[in-house]
Coordinates of C-alpha atoms and ligand atoms in Angstrom, one line a residue:
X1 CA 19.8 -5.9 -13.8
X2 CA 21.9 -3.0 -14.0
X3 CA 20.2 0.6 -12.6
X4 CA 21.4 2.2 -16.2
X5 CA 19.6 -1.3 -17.8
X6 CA 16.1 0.1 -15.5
X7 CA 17.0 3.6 -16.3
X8 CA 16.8 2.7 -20.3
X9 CA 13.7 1.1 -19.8
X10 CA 11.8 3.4 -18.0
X11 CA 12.4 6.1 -21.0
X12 CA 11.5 3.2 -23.2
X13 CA 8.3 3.6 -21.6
X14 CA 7.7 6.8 -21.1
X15 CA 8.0 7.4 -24.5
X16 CA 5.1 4.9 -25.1
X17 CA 3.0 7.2 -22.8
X18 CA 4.2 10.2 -24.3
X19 CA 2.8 9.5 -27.4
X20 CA -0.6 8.6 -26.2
X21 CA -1.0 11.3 -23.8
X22 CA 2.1 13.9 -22.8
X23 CA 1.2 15.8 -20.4
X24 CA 1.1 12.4 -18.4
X25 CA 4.7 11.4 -19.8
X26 CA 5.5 15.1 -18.1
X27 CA 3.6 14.7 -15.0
X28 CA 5.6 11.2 -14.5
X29 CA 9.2 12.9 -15.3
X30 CA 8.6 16.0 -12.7
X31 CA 7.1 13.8 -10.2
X32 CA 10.4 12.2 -10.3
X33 CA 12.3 15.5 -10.1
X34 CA 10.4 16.8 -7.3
X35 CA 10.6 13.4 -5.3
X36 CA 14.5 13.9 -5.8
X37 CA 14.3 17.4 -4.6
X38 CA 12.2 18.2 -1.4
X39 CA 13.5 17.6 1.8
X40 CA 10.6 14.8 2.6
X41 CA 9.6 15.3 6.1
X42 CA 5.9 13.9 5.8
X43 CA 5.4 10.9 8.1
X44 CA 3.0 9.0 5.9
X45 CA 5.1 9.0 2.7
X46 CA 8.2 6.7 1.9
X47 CA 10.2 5.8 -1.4
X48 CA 9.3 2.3 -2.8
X49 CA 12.1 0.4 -4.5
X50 CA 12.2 0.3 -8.2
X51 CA 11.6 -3.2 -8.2
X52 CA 8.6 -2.5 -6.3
X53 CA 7.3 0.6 -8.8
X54 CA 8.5 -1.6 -11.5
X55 CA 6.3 -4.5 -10.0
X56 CA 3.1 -2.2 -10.5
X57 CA 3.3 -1.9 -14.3
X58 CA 2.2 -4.6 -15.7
X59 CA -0.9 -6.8 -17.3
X60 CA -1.5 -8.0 -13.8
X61 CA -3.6 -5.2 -13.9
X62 CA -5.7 -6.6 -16.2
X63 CA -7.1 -9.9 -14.5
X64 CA -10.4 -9.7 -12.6
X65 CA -9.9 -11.9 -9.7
X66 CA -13.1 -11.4 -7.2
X67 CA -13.1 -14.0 -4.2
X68 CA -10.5 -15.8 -2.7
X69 CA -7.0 -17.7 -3.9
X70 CA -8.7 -21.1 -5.2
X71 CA -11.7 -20.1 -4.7
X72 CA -12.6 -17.4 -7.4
X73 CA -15.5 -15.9 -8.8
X74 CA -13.5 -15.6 -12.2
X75 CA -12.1 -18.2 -14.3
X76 CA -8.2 -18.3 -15.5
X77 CA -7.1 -16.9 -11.9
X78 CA -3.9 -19.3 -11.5
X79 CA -1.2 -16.2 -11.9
X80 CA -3.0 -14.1 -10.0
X81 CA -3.8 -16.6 -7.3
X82 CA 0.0 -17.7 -7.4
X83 CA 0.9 -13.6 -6.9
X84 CA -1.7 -13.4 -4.1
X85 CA -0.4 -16.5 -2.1
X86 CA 3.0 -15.6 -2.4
X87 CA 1.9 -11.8 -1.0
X88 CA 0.0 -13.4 2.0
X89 CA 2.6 -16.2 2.8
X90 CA 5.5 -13.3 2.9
X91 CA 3.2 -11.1 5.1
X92 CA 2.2 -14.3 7.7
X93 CA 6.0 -15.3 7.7
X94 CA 7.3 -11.4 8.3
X95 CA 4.7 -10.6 11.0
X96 CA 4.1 -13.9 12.6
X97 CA 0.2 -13.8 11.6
X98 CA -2.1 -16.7 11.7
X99 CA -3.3 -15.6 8.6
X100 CA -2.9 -12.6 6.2
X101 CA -5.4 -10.8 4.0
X102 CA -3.3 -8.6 1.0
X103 CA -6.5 -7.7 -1.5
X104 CA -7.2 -4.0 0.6
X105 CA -6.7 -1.3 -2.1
X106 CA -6.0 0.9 0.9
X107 CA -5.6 1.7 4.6
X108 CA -8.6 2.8 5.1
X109 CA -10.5 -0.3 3.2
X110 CA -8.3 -2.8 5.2
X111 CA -9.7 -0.9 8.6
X112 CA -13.7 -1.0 6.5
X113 CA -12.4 -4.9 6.1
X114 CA -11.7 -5.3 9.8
X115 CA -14.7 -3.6 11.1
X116 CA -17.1 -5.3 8.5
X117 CA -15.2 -9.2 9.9
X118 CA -15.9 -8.4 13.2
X119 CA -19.4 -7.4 12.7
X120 CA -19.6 -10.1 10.7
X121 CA -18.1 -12.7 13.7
X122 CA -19.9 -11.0 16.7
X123 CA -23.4 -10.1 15.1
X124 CA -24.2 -12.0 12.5
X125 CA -22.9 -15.5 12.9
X126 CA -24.9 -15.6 16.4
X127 CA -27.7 -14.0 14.8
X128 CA -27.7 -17.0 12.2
X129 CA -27.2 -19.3 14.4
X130 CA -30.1 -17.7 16.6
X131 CA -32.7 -18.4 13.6
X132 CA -30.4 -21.8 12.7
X133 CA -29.9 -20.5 8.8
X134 CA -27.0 -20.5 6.9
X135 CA -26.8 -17.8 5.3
X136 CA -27.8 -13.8 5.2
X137 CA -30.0 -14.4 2.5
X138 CA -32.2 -17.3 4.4
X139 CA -33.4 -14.7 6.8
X140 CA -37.2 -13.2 6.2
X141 CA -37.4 -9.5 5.3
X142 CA -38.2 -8.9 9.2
X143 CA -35.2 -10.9 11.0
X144 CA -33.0 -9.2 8.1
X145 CA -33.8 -5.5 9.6
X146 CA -33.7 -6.6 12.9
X147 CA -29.9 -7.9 12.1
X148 CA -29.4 -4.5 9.8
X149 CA -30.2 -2.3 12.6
X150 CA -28.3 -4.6 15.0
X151 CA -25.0 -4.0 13.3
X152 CA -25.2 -0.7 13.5
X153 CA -25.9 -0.5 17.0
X154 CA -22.4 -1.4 18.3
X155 CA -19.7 0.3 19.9
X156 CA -16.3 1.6 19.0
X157 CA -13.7 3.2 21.2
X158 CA -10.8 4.0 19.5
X159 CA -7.6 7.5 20.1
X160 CA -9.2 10.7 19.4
X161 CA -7.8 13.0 16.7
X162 CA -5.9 15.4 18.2
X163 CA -4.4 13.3 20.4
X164 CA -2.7 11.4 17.4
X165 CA -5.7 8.7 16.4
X166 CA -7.2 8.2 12.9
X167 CA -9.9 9.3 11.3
X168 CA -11.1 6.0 10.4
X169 CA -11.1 5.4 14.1
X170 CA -15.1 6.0 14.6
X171 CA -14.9 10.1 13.6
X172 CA -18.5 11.3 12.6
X173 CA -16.9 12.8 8.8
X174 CA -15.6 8.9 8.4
X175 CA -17.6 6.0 7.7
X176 CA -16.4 4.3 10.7
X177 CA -18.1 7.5 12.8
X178 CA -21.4 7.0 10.9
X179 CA -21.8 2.7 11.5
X180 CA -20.5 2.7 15.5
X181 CA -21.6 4.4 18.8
X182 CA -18.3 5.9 20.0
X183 CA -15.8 7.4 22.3
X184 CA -12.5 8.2 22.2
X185 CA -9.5 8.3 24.5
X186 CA -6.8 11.0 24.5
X187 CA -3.6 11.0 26.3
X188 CA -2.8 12.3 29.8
X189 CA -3.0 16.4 29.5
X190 CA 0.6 16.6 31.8
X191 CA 2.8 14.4 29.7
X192 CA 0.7 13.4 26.5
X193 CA 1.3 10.2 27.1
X194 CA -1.0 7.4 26.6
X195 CA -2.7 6.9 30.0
X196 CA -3.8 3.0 30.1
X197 CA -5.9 3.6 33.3
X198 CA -7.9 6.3 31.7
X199 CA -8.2 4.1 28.7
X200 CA -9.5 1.0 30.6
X201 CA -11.7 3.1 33.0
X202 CA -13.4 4.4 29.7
X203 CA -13.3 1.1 28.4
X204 CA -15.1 -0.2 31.4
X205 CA -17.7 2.2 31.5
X206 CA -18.4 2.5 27.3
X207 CA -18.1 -1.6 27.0
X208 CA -17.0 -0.8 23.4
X209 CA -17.6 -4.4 20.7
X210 CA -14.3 -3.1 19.2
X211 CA -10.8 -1.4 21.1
X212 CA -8.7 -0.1 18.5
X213 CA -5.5 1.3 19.2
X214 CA -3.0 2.4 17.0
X215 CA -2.5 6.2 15.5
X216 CA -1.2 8.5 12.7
X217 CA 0.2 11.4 14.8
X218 CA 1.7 9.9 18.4
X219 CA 5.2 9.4 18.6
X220 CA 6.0 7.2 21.0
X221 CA 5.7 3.6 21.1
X222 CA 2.3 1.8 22.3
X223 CA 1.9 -1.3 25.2
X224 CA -0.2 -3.7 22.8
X225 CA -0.2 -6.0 25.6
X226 CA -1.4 -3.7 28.0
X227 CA -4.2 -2.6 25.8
X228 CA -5.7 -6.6 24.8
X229 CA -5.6 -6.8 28.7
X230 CA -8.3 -4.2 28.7
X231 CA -9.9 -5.4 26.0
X232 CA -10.0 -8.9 27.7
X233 CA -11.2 -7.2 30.7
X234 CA -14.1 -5.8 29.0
X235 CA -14.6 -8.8 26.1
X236 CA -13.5 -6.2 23.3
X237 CA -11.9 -7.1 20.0
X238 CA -8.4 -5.3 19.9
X239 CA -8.2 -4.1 16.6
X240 CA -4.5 -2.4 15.7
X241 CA -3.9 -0.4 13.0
X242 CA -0.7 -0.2 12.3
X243 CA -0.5 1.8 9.0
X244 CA 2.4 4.1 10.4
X245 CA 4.7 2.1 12.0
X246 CA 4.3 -1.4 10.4
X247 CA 7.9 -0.8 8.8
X248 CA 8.7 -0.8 12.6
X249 CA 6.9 -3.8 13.0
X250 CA 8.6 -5.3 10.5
X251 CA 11.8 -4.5 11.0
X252 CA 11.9 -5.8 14.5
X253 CA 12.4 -2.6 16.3
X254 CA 9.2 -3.3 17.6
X255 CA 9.0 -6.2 19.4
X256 CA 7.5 -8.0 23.1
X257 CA 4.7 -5.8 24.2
X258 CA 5.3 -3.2 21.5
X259 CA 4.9 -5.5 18.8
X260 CA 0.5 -5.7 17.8
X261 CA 0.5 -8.9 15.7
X262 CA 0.6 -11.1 18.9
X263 CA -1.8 -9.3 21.3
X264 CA -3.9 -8.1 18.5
X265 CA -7.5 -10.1 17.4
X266 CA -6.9 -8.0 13.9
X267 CA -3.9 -5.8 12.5
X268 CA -4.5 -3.7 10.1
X269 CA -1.8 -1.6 8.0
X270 CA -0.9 0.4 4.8
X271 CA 1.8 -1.0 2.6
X272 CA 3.1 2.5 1.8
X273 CA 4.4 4.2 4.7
X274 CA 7.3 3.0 6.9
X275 CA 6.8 -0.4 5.4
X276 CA 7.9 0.9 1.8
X277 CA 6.0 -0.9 -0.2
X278 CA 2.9 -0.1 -3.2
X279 CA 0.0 2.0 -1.9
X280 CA -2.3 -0.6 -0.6
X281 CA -4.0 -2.2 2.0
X282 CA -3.7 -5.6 4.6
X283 CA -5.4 -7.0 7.4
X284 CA -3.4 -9.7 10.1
X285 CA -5.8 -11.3 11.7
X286 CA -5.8 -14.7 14.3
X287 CA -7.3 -18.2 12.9
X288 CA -10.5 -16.9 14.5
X289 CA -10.8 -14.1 12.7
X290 CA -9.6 -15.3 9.3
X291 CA -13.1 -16.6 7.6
X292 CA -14.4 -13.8 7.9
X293 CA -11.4 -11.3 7.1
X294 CA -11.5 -13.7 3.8
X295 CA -14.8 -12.1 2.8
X296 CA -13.6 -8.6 2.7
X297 CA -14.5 -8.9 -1.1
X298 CA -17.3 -9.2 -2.1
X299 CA -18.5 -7.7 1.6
X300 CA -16.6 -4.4 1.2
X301 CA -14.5 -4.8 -1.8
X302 CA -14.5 -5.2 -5.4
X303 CA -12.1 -6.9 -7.4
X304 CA -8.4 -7.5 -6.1
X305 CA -5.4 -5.3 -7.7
X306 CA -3.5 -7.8 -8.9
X307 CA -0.5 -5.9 -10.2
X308 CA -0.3 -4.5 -6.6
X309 CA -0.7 -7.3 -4.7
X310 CA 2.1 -8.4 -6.4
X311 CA 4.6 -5.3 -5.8
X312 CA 3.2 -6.0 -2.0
X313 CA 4.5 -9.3 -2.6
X314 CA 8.0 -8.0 -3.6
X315 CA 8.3 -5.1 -0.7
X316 CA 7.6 -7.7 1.8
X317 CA 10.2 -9.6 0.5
X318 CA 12.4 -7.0 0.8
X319 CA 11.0 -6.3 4.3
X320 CA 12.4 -9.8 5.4
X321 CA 15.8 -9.3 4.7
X322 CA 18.8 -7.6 7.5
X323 CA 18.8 -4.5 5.3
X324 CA 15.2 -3.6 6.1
X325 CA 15.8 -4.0 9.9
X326 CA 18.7 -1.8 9.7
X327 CA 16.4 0.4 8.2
X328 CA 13.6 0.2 10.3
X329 CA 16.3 0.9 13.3
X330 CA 18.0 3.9 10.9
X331 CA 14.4 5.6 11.1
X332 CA 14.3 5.4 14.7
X333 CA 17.2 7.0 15.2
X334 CA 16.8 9.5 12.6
X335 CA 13.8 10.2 14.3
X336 CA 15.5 10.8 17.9
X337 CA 18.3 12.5 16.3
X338 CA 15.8 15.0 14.4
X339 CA 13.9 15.7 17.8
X340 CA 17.3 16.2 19.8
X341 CA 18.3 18.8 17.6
X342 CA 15.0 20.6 17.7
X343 CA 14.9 20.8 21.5
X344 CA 18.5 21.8 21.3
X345 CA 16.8 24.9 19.5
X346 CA 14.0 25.4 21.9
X347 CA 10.9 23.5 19.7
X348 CA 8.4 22.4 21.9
X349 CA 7.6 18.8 20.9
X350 CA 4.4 17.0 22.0
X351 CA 5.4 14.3 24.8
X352 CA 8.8 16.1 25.0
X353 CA 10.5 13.9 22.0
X354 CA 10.1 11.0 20.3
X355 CA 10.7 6.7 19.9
X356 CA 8.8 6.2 17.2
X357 CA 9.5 7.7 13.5
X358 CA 7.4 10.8 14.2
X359 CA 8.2 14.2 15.5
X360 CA 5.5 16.5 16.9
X361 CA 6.2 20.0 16.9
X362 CA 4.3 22.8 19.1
X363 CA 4.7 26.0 17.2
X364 CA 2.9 27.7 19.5
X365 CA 6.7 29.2 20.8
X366 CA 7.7 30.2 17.6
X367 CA 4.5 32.5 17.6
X368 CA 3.0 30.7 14.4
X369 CA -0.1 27.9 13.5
X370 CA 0.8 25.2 12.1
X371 CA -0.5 26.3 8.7
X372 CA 2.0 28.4 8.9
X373 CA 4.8 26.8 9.8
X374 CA 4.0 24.1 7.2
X375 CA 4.0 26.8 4.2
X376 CA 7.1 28.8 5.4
X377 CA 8.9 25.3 5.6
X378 CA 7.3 24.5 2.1
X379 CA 8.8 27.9 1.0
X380 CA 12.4 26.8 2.1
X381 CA 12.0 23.5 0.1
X382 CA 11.0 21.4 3.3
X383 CA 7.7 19.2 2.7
X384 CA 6.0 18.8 6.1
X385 CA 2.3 18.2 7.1
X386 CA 0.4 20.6 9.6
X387 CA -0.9 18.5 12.3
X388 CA -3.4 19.1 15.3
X389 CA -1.3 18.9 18.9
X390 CA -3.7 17.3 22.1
X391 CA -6.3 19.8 23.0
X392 CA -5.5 22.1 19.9
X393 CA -6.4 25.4 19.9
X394 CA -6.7 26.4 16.7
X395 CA -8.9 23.3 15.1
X396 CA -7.9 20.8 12.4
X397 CA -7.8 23.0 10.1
X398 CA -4.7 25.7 11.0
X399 CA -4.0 23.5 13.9
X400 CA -0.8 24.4 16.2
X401 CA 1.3 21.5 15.1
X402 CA 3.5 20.3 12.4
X403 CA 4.1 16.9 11.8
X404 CA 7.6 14.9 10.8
X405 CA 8.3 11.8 9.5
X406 CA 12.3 10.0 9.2
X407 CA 11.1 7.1 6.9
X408 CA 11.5 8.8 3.7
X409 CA 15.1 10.3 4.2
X410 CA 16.3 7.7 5.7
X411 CA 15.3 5.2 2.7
X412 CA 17.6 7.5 0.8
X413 CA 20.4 7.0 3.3
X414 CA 20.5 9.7 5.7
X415 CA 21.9 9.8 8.9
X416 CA 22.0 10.8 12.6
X417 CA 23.9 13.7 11.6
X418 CA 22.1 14.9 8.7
X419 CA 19.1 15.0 11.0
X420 CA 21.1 17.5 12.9
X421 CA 21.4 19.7 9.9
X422 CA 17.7 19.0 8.8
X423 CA 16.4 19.8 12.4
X424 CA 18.6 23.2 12.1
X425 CA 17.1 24.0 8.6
X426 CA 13.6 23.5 10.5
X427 CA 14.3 25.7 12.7
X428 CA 15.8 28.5 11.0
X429 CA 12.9 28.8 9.1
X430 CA 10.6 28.7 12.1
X431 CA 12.4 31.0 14.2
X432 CA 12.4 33.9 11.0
X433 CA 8.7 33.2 10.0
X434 CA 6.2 35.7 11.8
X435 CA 2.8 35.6 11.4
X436 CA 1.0 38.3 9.6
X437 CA -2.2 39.8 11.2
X438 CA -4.9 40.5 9.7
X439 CA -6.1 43.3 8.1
X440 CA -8.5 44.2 11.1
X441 CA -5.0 43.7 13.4
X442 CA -6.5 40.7 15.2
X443 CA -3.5 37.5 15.0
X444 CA -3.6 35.9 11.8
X445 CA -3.8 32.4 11.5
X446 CA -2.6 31.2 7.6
X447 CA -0.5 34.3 6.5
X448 CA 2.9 35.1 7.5
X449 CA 6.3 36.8 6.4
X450 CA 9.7 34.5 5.8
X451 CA 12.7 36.8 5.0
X452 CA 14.1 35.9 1.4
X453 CA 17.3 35.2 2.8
X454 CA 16.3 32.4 4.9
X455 CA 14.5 31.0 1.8
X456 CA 17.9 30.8 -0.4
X457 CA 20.0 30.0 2.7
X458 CA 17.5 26.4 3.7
X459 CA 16.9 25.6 -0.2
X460 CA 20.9 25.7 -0.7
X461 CA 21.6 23.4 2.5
X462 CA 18.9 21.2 1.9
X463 CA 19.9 21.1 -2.3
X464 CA 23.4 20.5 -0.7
X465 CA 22.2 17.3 1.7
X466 CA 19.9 16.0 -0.8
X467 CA 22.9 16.0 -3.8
X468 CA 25.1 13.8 -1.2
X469 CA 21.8 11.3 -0.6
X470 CA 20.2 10.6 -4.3
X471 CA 16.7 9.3 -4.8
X472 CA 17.6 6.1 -7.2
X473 CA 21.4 6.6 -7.4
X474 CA 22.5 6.0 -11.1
X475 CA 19.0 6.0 -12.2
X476 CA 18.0 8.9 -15.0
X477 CA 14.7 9.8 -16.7
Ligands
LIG1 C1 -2.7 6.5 6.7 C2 -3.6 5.8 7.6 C3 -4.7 5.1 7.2 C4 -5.3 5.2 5.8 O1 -4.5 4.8 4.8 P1 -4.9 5.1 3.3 O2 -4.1 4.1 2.5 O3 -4.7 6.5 3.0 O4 -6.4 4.8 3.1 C5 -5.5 4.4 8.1 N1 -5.1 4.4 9.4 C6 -4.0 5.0 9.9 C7 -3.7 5.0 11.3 C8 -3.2 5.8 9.0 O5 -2.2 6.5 9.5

């Protein structure tokens, strides 16, 4: 199919929705425009293919499909068992998984998934076997509370916040923070690197049920073999999540040591970041693991998205081809070349660069919080994320950080060289921002002033780049 053939069906349907409900036709159209027009920096956020979006549409949607392919609690489930299978057989094949589990709705219910399967494997099977019953429901009302309080008596050490870990990774506002004991580990406070003595020492000492490693905000690579070493030492699960960089994964630009799925008891992952596909949810887990990762519904989730477990099926597909892993090494290098030019302006980046897809600036030098940097960027038509830096000062709420992401440009093509430009927009506009004090004259932490001419001067470049790298070429709403 031709992209003008897509384009004409796309209007074809948003005229359908437009005359149900317009304002939703609208909001569809200048998502669209906007997409095409922001310098995307965020680290979490990609473009899917239109085969992908396309993918989403449909009646699949419609199907309730609780339970397992085969094995459903539904009747008529054959299409959406056949989109299922395909989904997990592309994500085994592409990762080198035992055994892949494609119903999460979400990174954060693949991780609820994961946590709930190991429970499941390390407390409650022996706790069965311990009264010789089957099943959760053939315990008495007393054994039952002695097994409820029992799961939530376990351990969970897993990268603290600021230095780059995930919320879901045991933090008291998260679920994960209210079910486990835990402890975190940072990074070392010279280099903010990830120090795997300090990590096993804390290990040794907290005898955590569950190691998870993996992060949202660290950009370097991690030692996955390294880290189920210390969870062997220790008899931890290793838990991965590799929401971020499981395009990297993917794309074979992680591999050996660097690559989860082979040291790893359970992976977990998003589908929409670097990976490129629908907003959704997996786990990867070993043939240990994988009864009880099959229970993720009805244990912790409703019914399966069928129309999105399809799309999943179709990104991974993509994912699997030489074009993805030119991709996956584009970002990379995007990545470097974005934190070589900010250095070669004086930014401050946390670990001193990058070899991930992530760029960590400390604003600190440029006088500003990173609430600040992330609106005067905003202003000059660059879309960032304000991040806390290791040992923040200002909290996680202004935080001294912003955070930047390659995998969105560089699905639209760009290049080593744009990144130069892009990281001399950045930093135009952070060396002109100043931050405003406050009325009493103490430092202000969210206002600031950004000269109008630095405004015009970063939207025209970045309008400039963006017109030479279109969103969709050829395709028109
Ligand atoms: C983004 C992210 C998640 C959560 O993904 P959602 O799809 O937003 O629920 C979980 N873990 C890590 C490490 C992430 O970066």
């Amino acid at each position: 199919m031709t992209v003008e053939a897509l384009s004409s069906a796309y209007q074809t349907l948003l005229s359908a929705i437009e005359a149900v409900e317009p304002r939703i036709a609208a909001a569809t159209r200048a998502e669209l425009a906007d997409q095409r027009s922001s310098l995307k920096l965020i680290a979490s956020e990609n473009y899917a293919s239109l085969p992908v979006l396309a993918t989403m549409g449909t009646w699949l949607s419609d199907k309730y499909a609780e339970g397992t392919v085969g094995h459903r609690f539904y009747a008529g489930c054959q299409n959406l068992d056949t989109v299922e299978s395909v989904a997990a057989e592309h994500a085994r094949e592409l990762f080198g998984a035992d055994y892949a589990y494609v119903q999460p709705h979400s990174g954060i219910d693949a991780n609820l998934v994961a946590f709930w399967s190991i429970l499941a494997h390390h407390v409650e099977t022996p706790a069965l076997a311990e009264h010789g019953v089957k099943g959760v429901n053939d315990l008495s009302d007393a054994d039952w509370e002695v097994l409820r309080r029992r799961f939530g008596d376990q351990r969970l050490l897993g990268m603290s916040l600021d230095a780059g870990g995930h919320l879901t990774h045991g933090f008291r506002p998260n679920v994960s923070g209210k079910m486990f004991h835990q402890r975190s580990y940072g990074t070392d406070p010279e280099t903010q690197l990830l120090d795997y003595d300090a990590v096993a020492a804390s290990a040794r000492e907290f005898k955590p049920l569950i190691l998870v490693a993996g992060y949202s905000a660290y950009p370097r690579r991690v030692n996955f073999a390294k880290m189920r070493e210390i969870a062997d030492e220790v008899g931890a699960v290793l838990m991965v999540d590799m929401a971020h960089f499981a395009g990297l994964v993917a794309g074979k630009v992680f591999t050996g040591d660097e690559d989860p799925v082979p040291h790893a008891h359970l992976v977990t992952t998003t589908t929409h970041k670097s990976l490129r596909g629908p907003r959704g949810g997996m786990v990867l887990a070993t043939k240990e693991y994988a009864a009880d990762v099959d229970r993720g519904c009805p244990m912790v989730l409703g019914g399966p998205l069928g129309n999105v477990m399809a799309a999943k099926a179709v990104a991974l597909a993509e994912a699997r081809t030489p074009a993805f892993q030119d991709y996956a090494q584009a970002v990379v290098d995007n990545a470097q070349a974005l934190a070589d030019g900010l250095l070669r302006r004086g930014a401050t980046l946390v670990t001193g660069g990058t070899d991930n897809h992530l760029v960590l600036i400390d604003v600190r030098n440029f006088g500003l919080t990173g609430r600040q940097a992330e609106a005067a960027l905003l202003d000059a038509g660059i879309v960032t994320n304000r991040n806390a830096v290791p040992g923040d000062p200002n909290g996680a709420w202004y935080t001294t950080g912003v955070r930047l992401g390659t995998p969105a440009l560089t699905s639209r093509g760009f290049t080593t060289s744009d990144m130069g430009a892009v990281s001399d927009m950045i930093a135009d506009v952070l060396t002109s921002a100043t931050a405003r004090p406050t009325k009493e004259g103490k430092p202000g932490k969210a206002r600031y002033d950004l000269s109008a001419d630095v405004v015009e001067t970063t939207r025209a470049a970045a309008a400039e780049l963006l017109g030479t790298r279109p969103l969709y070429p050829g395709f028109t709403l």
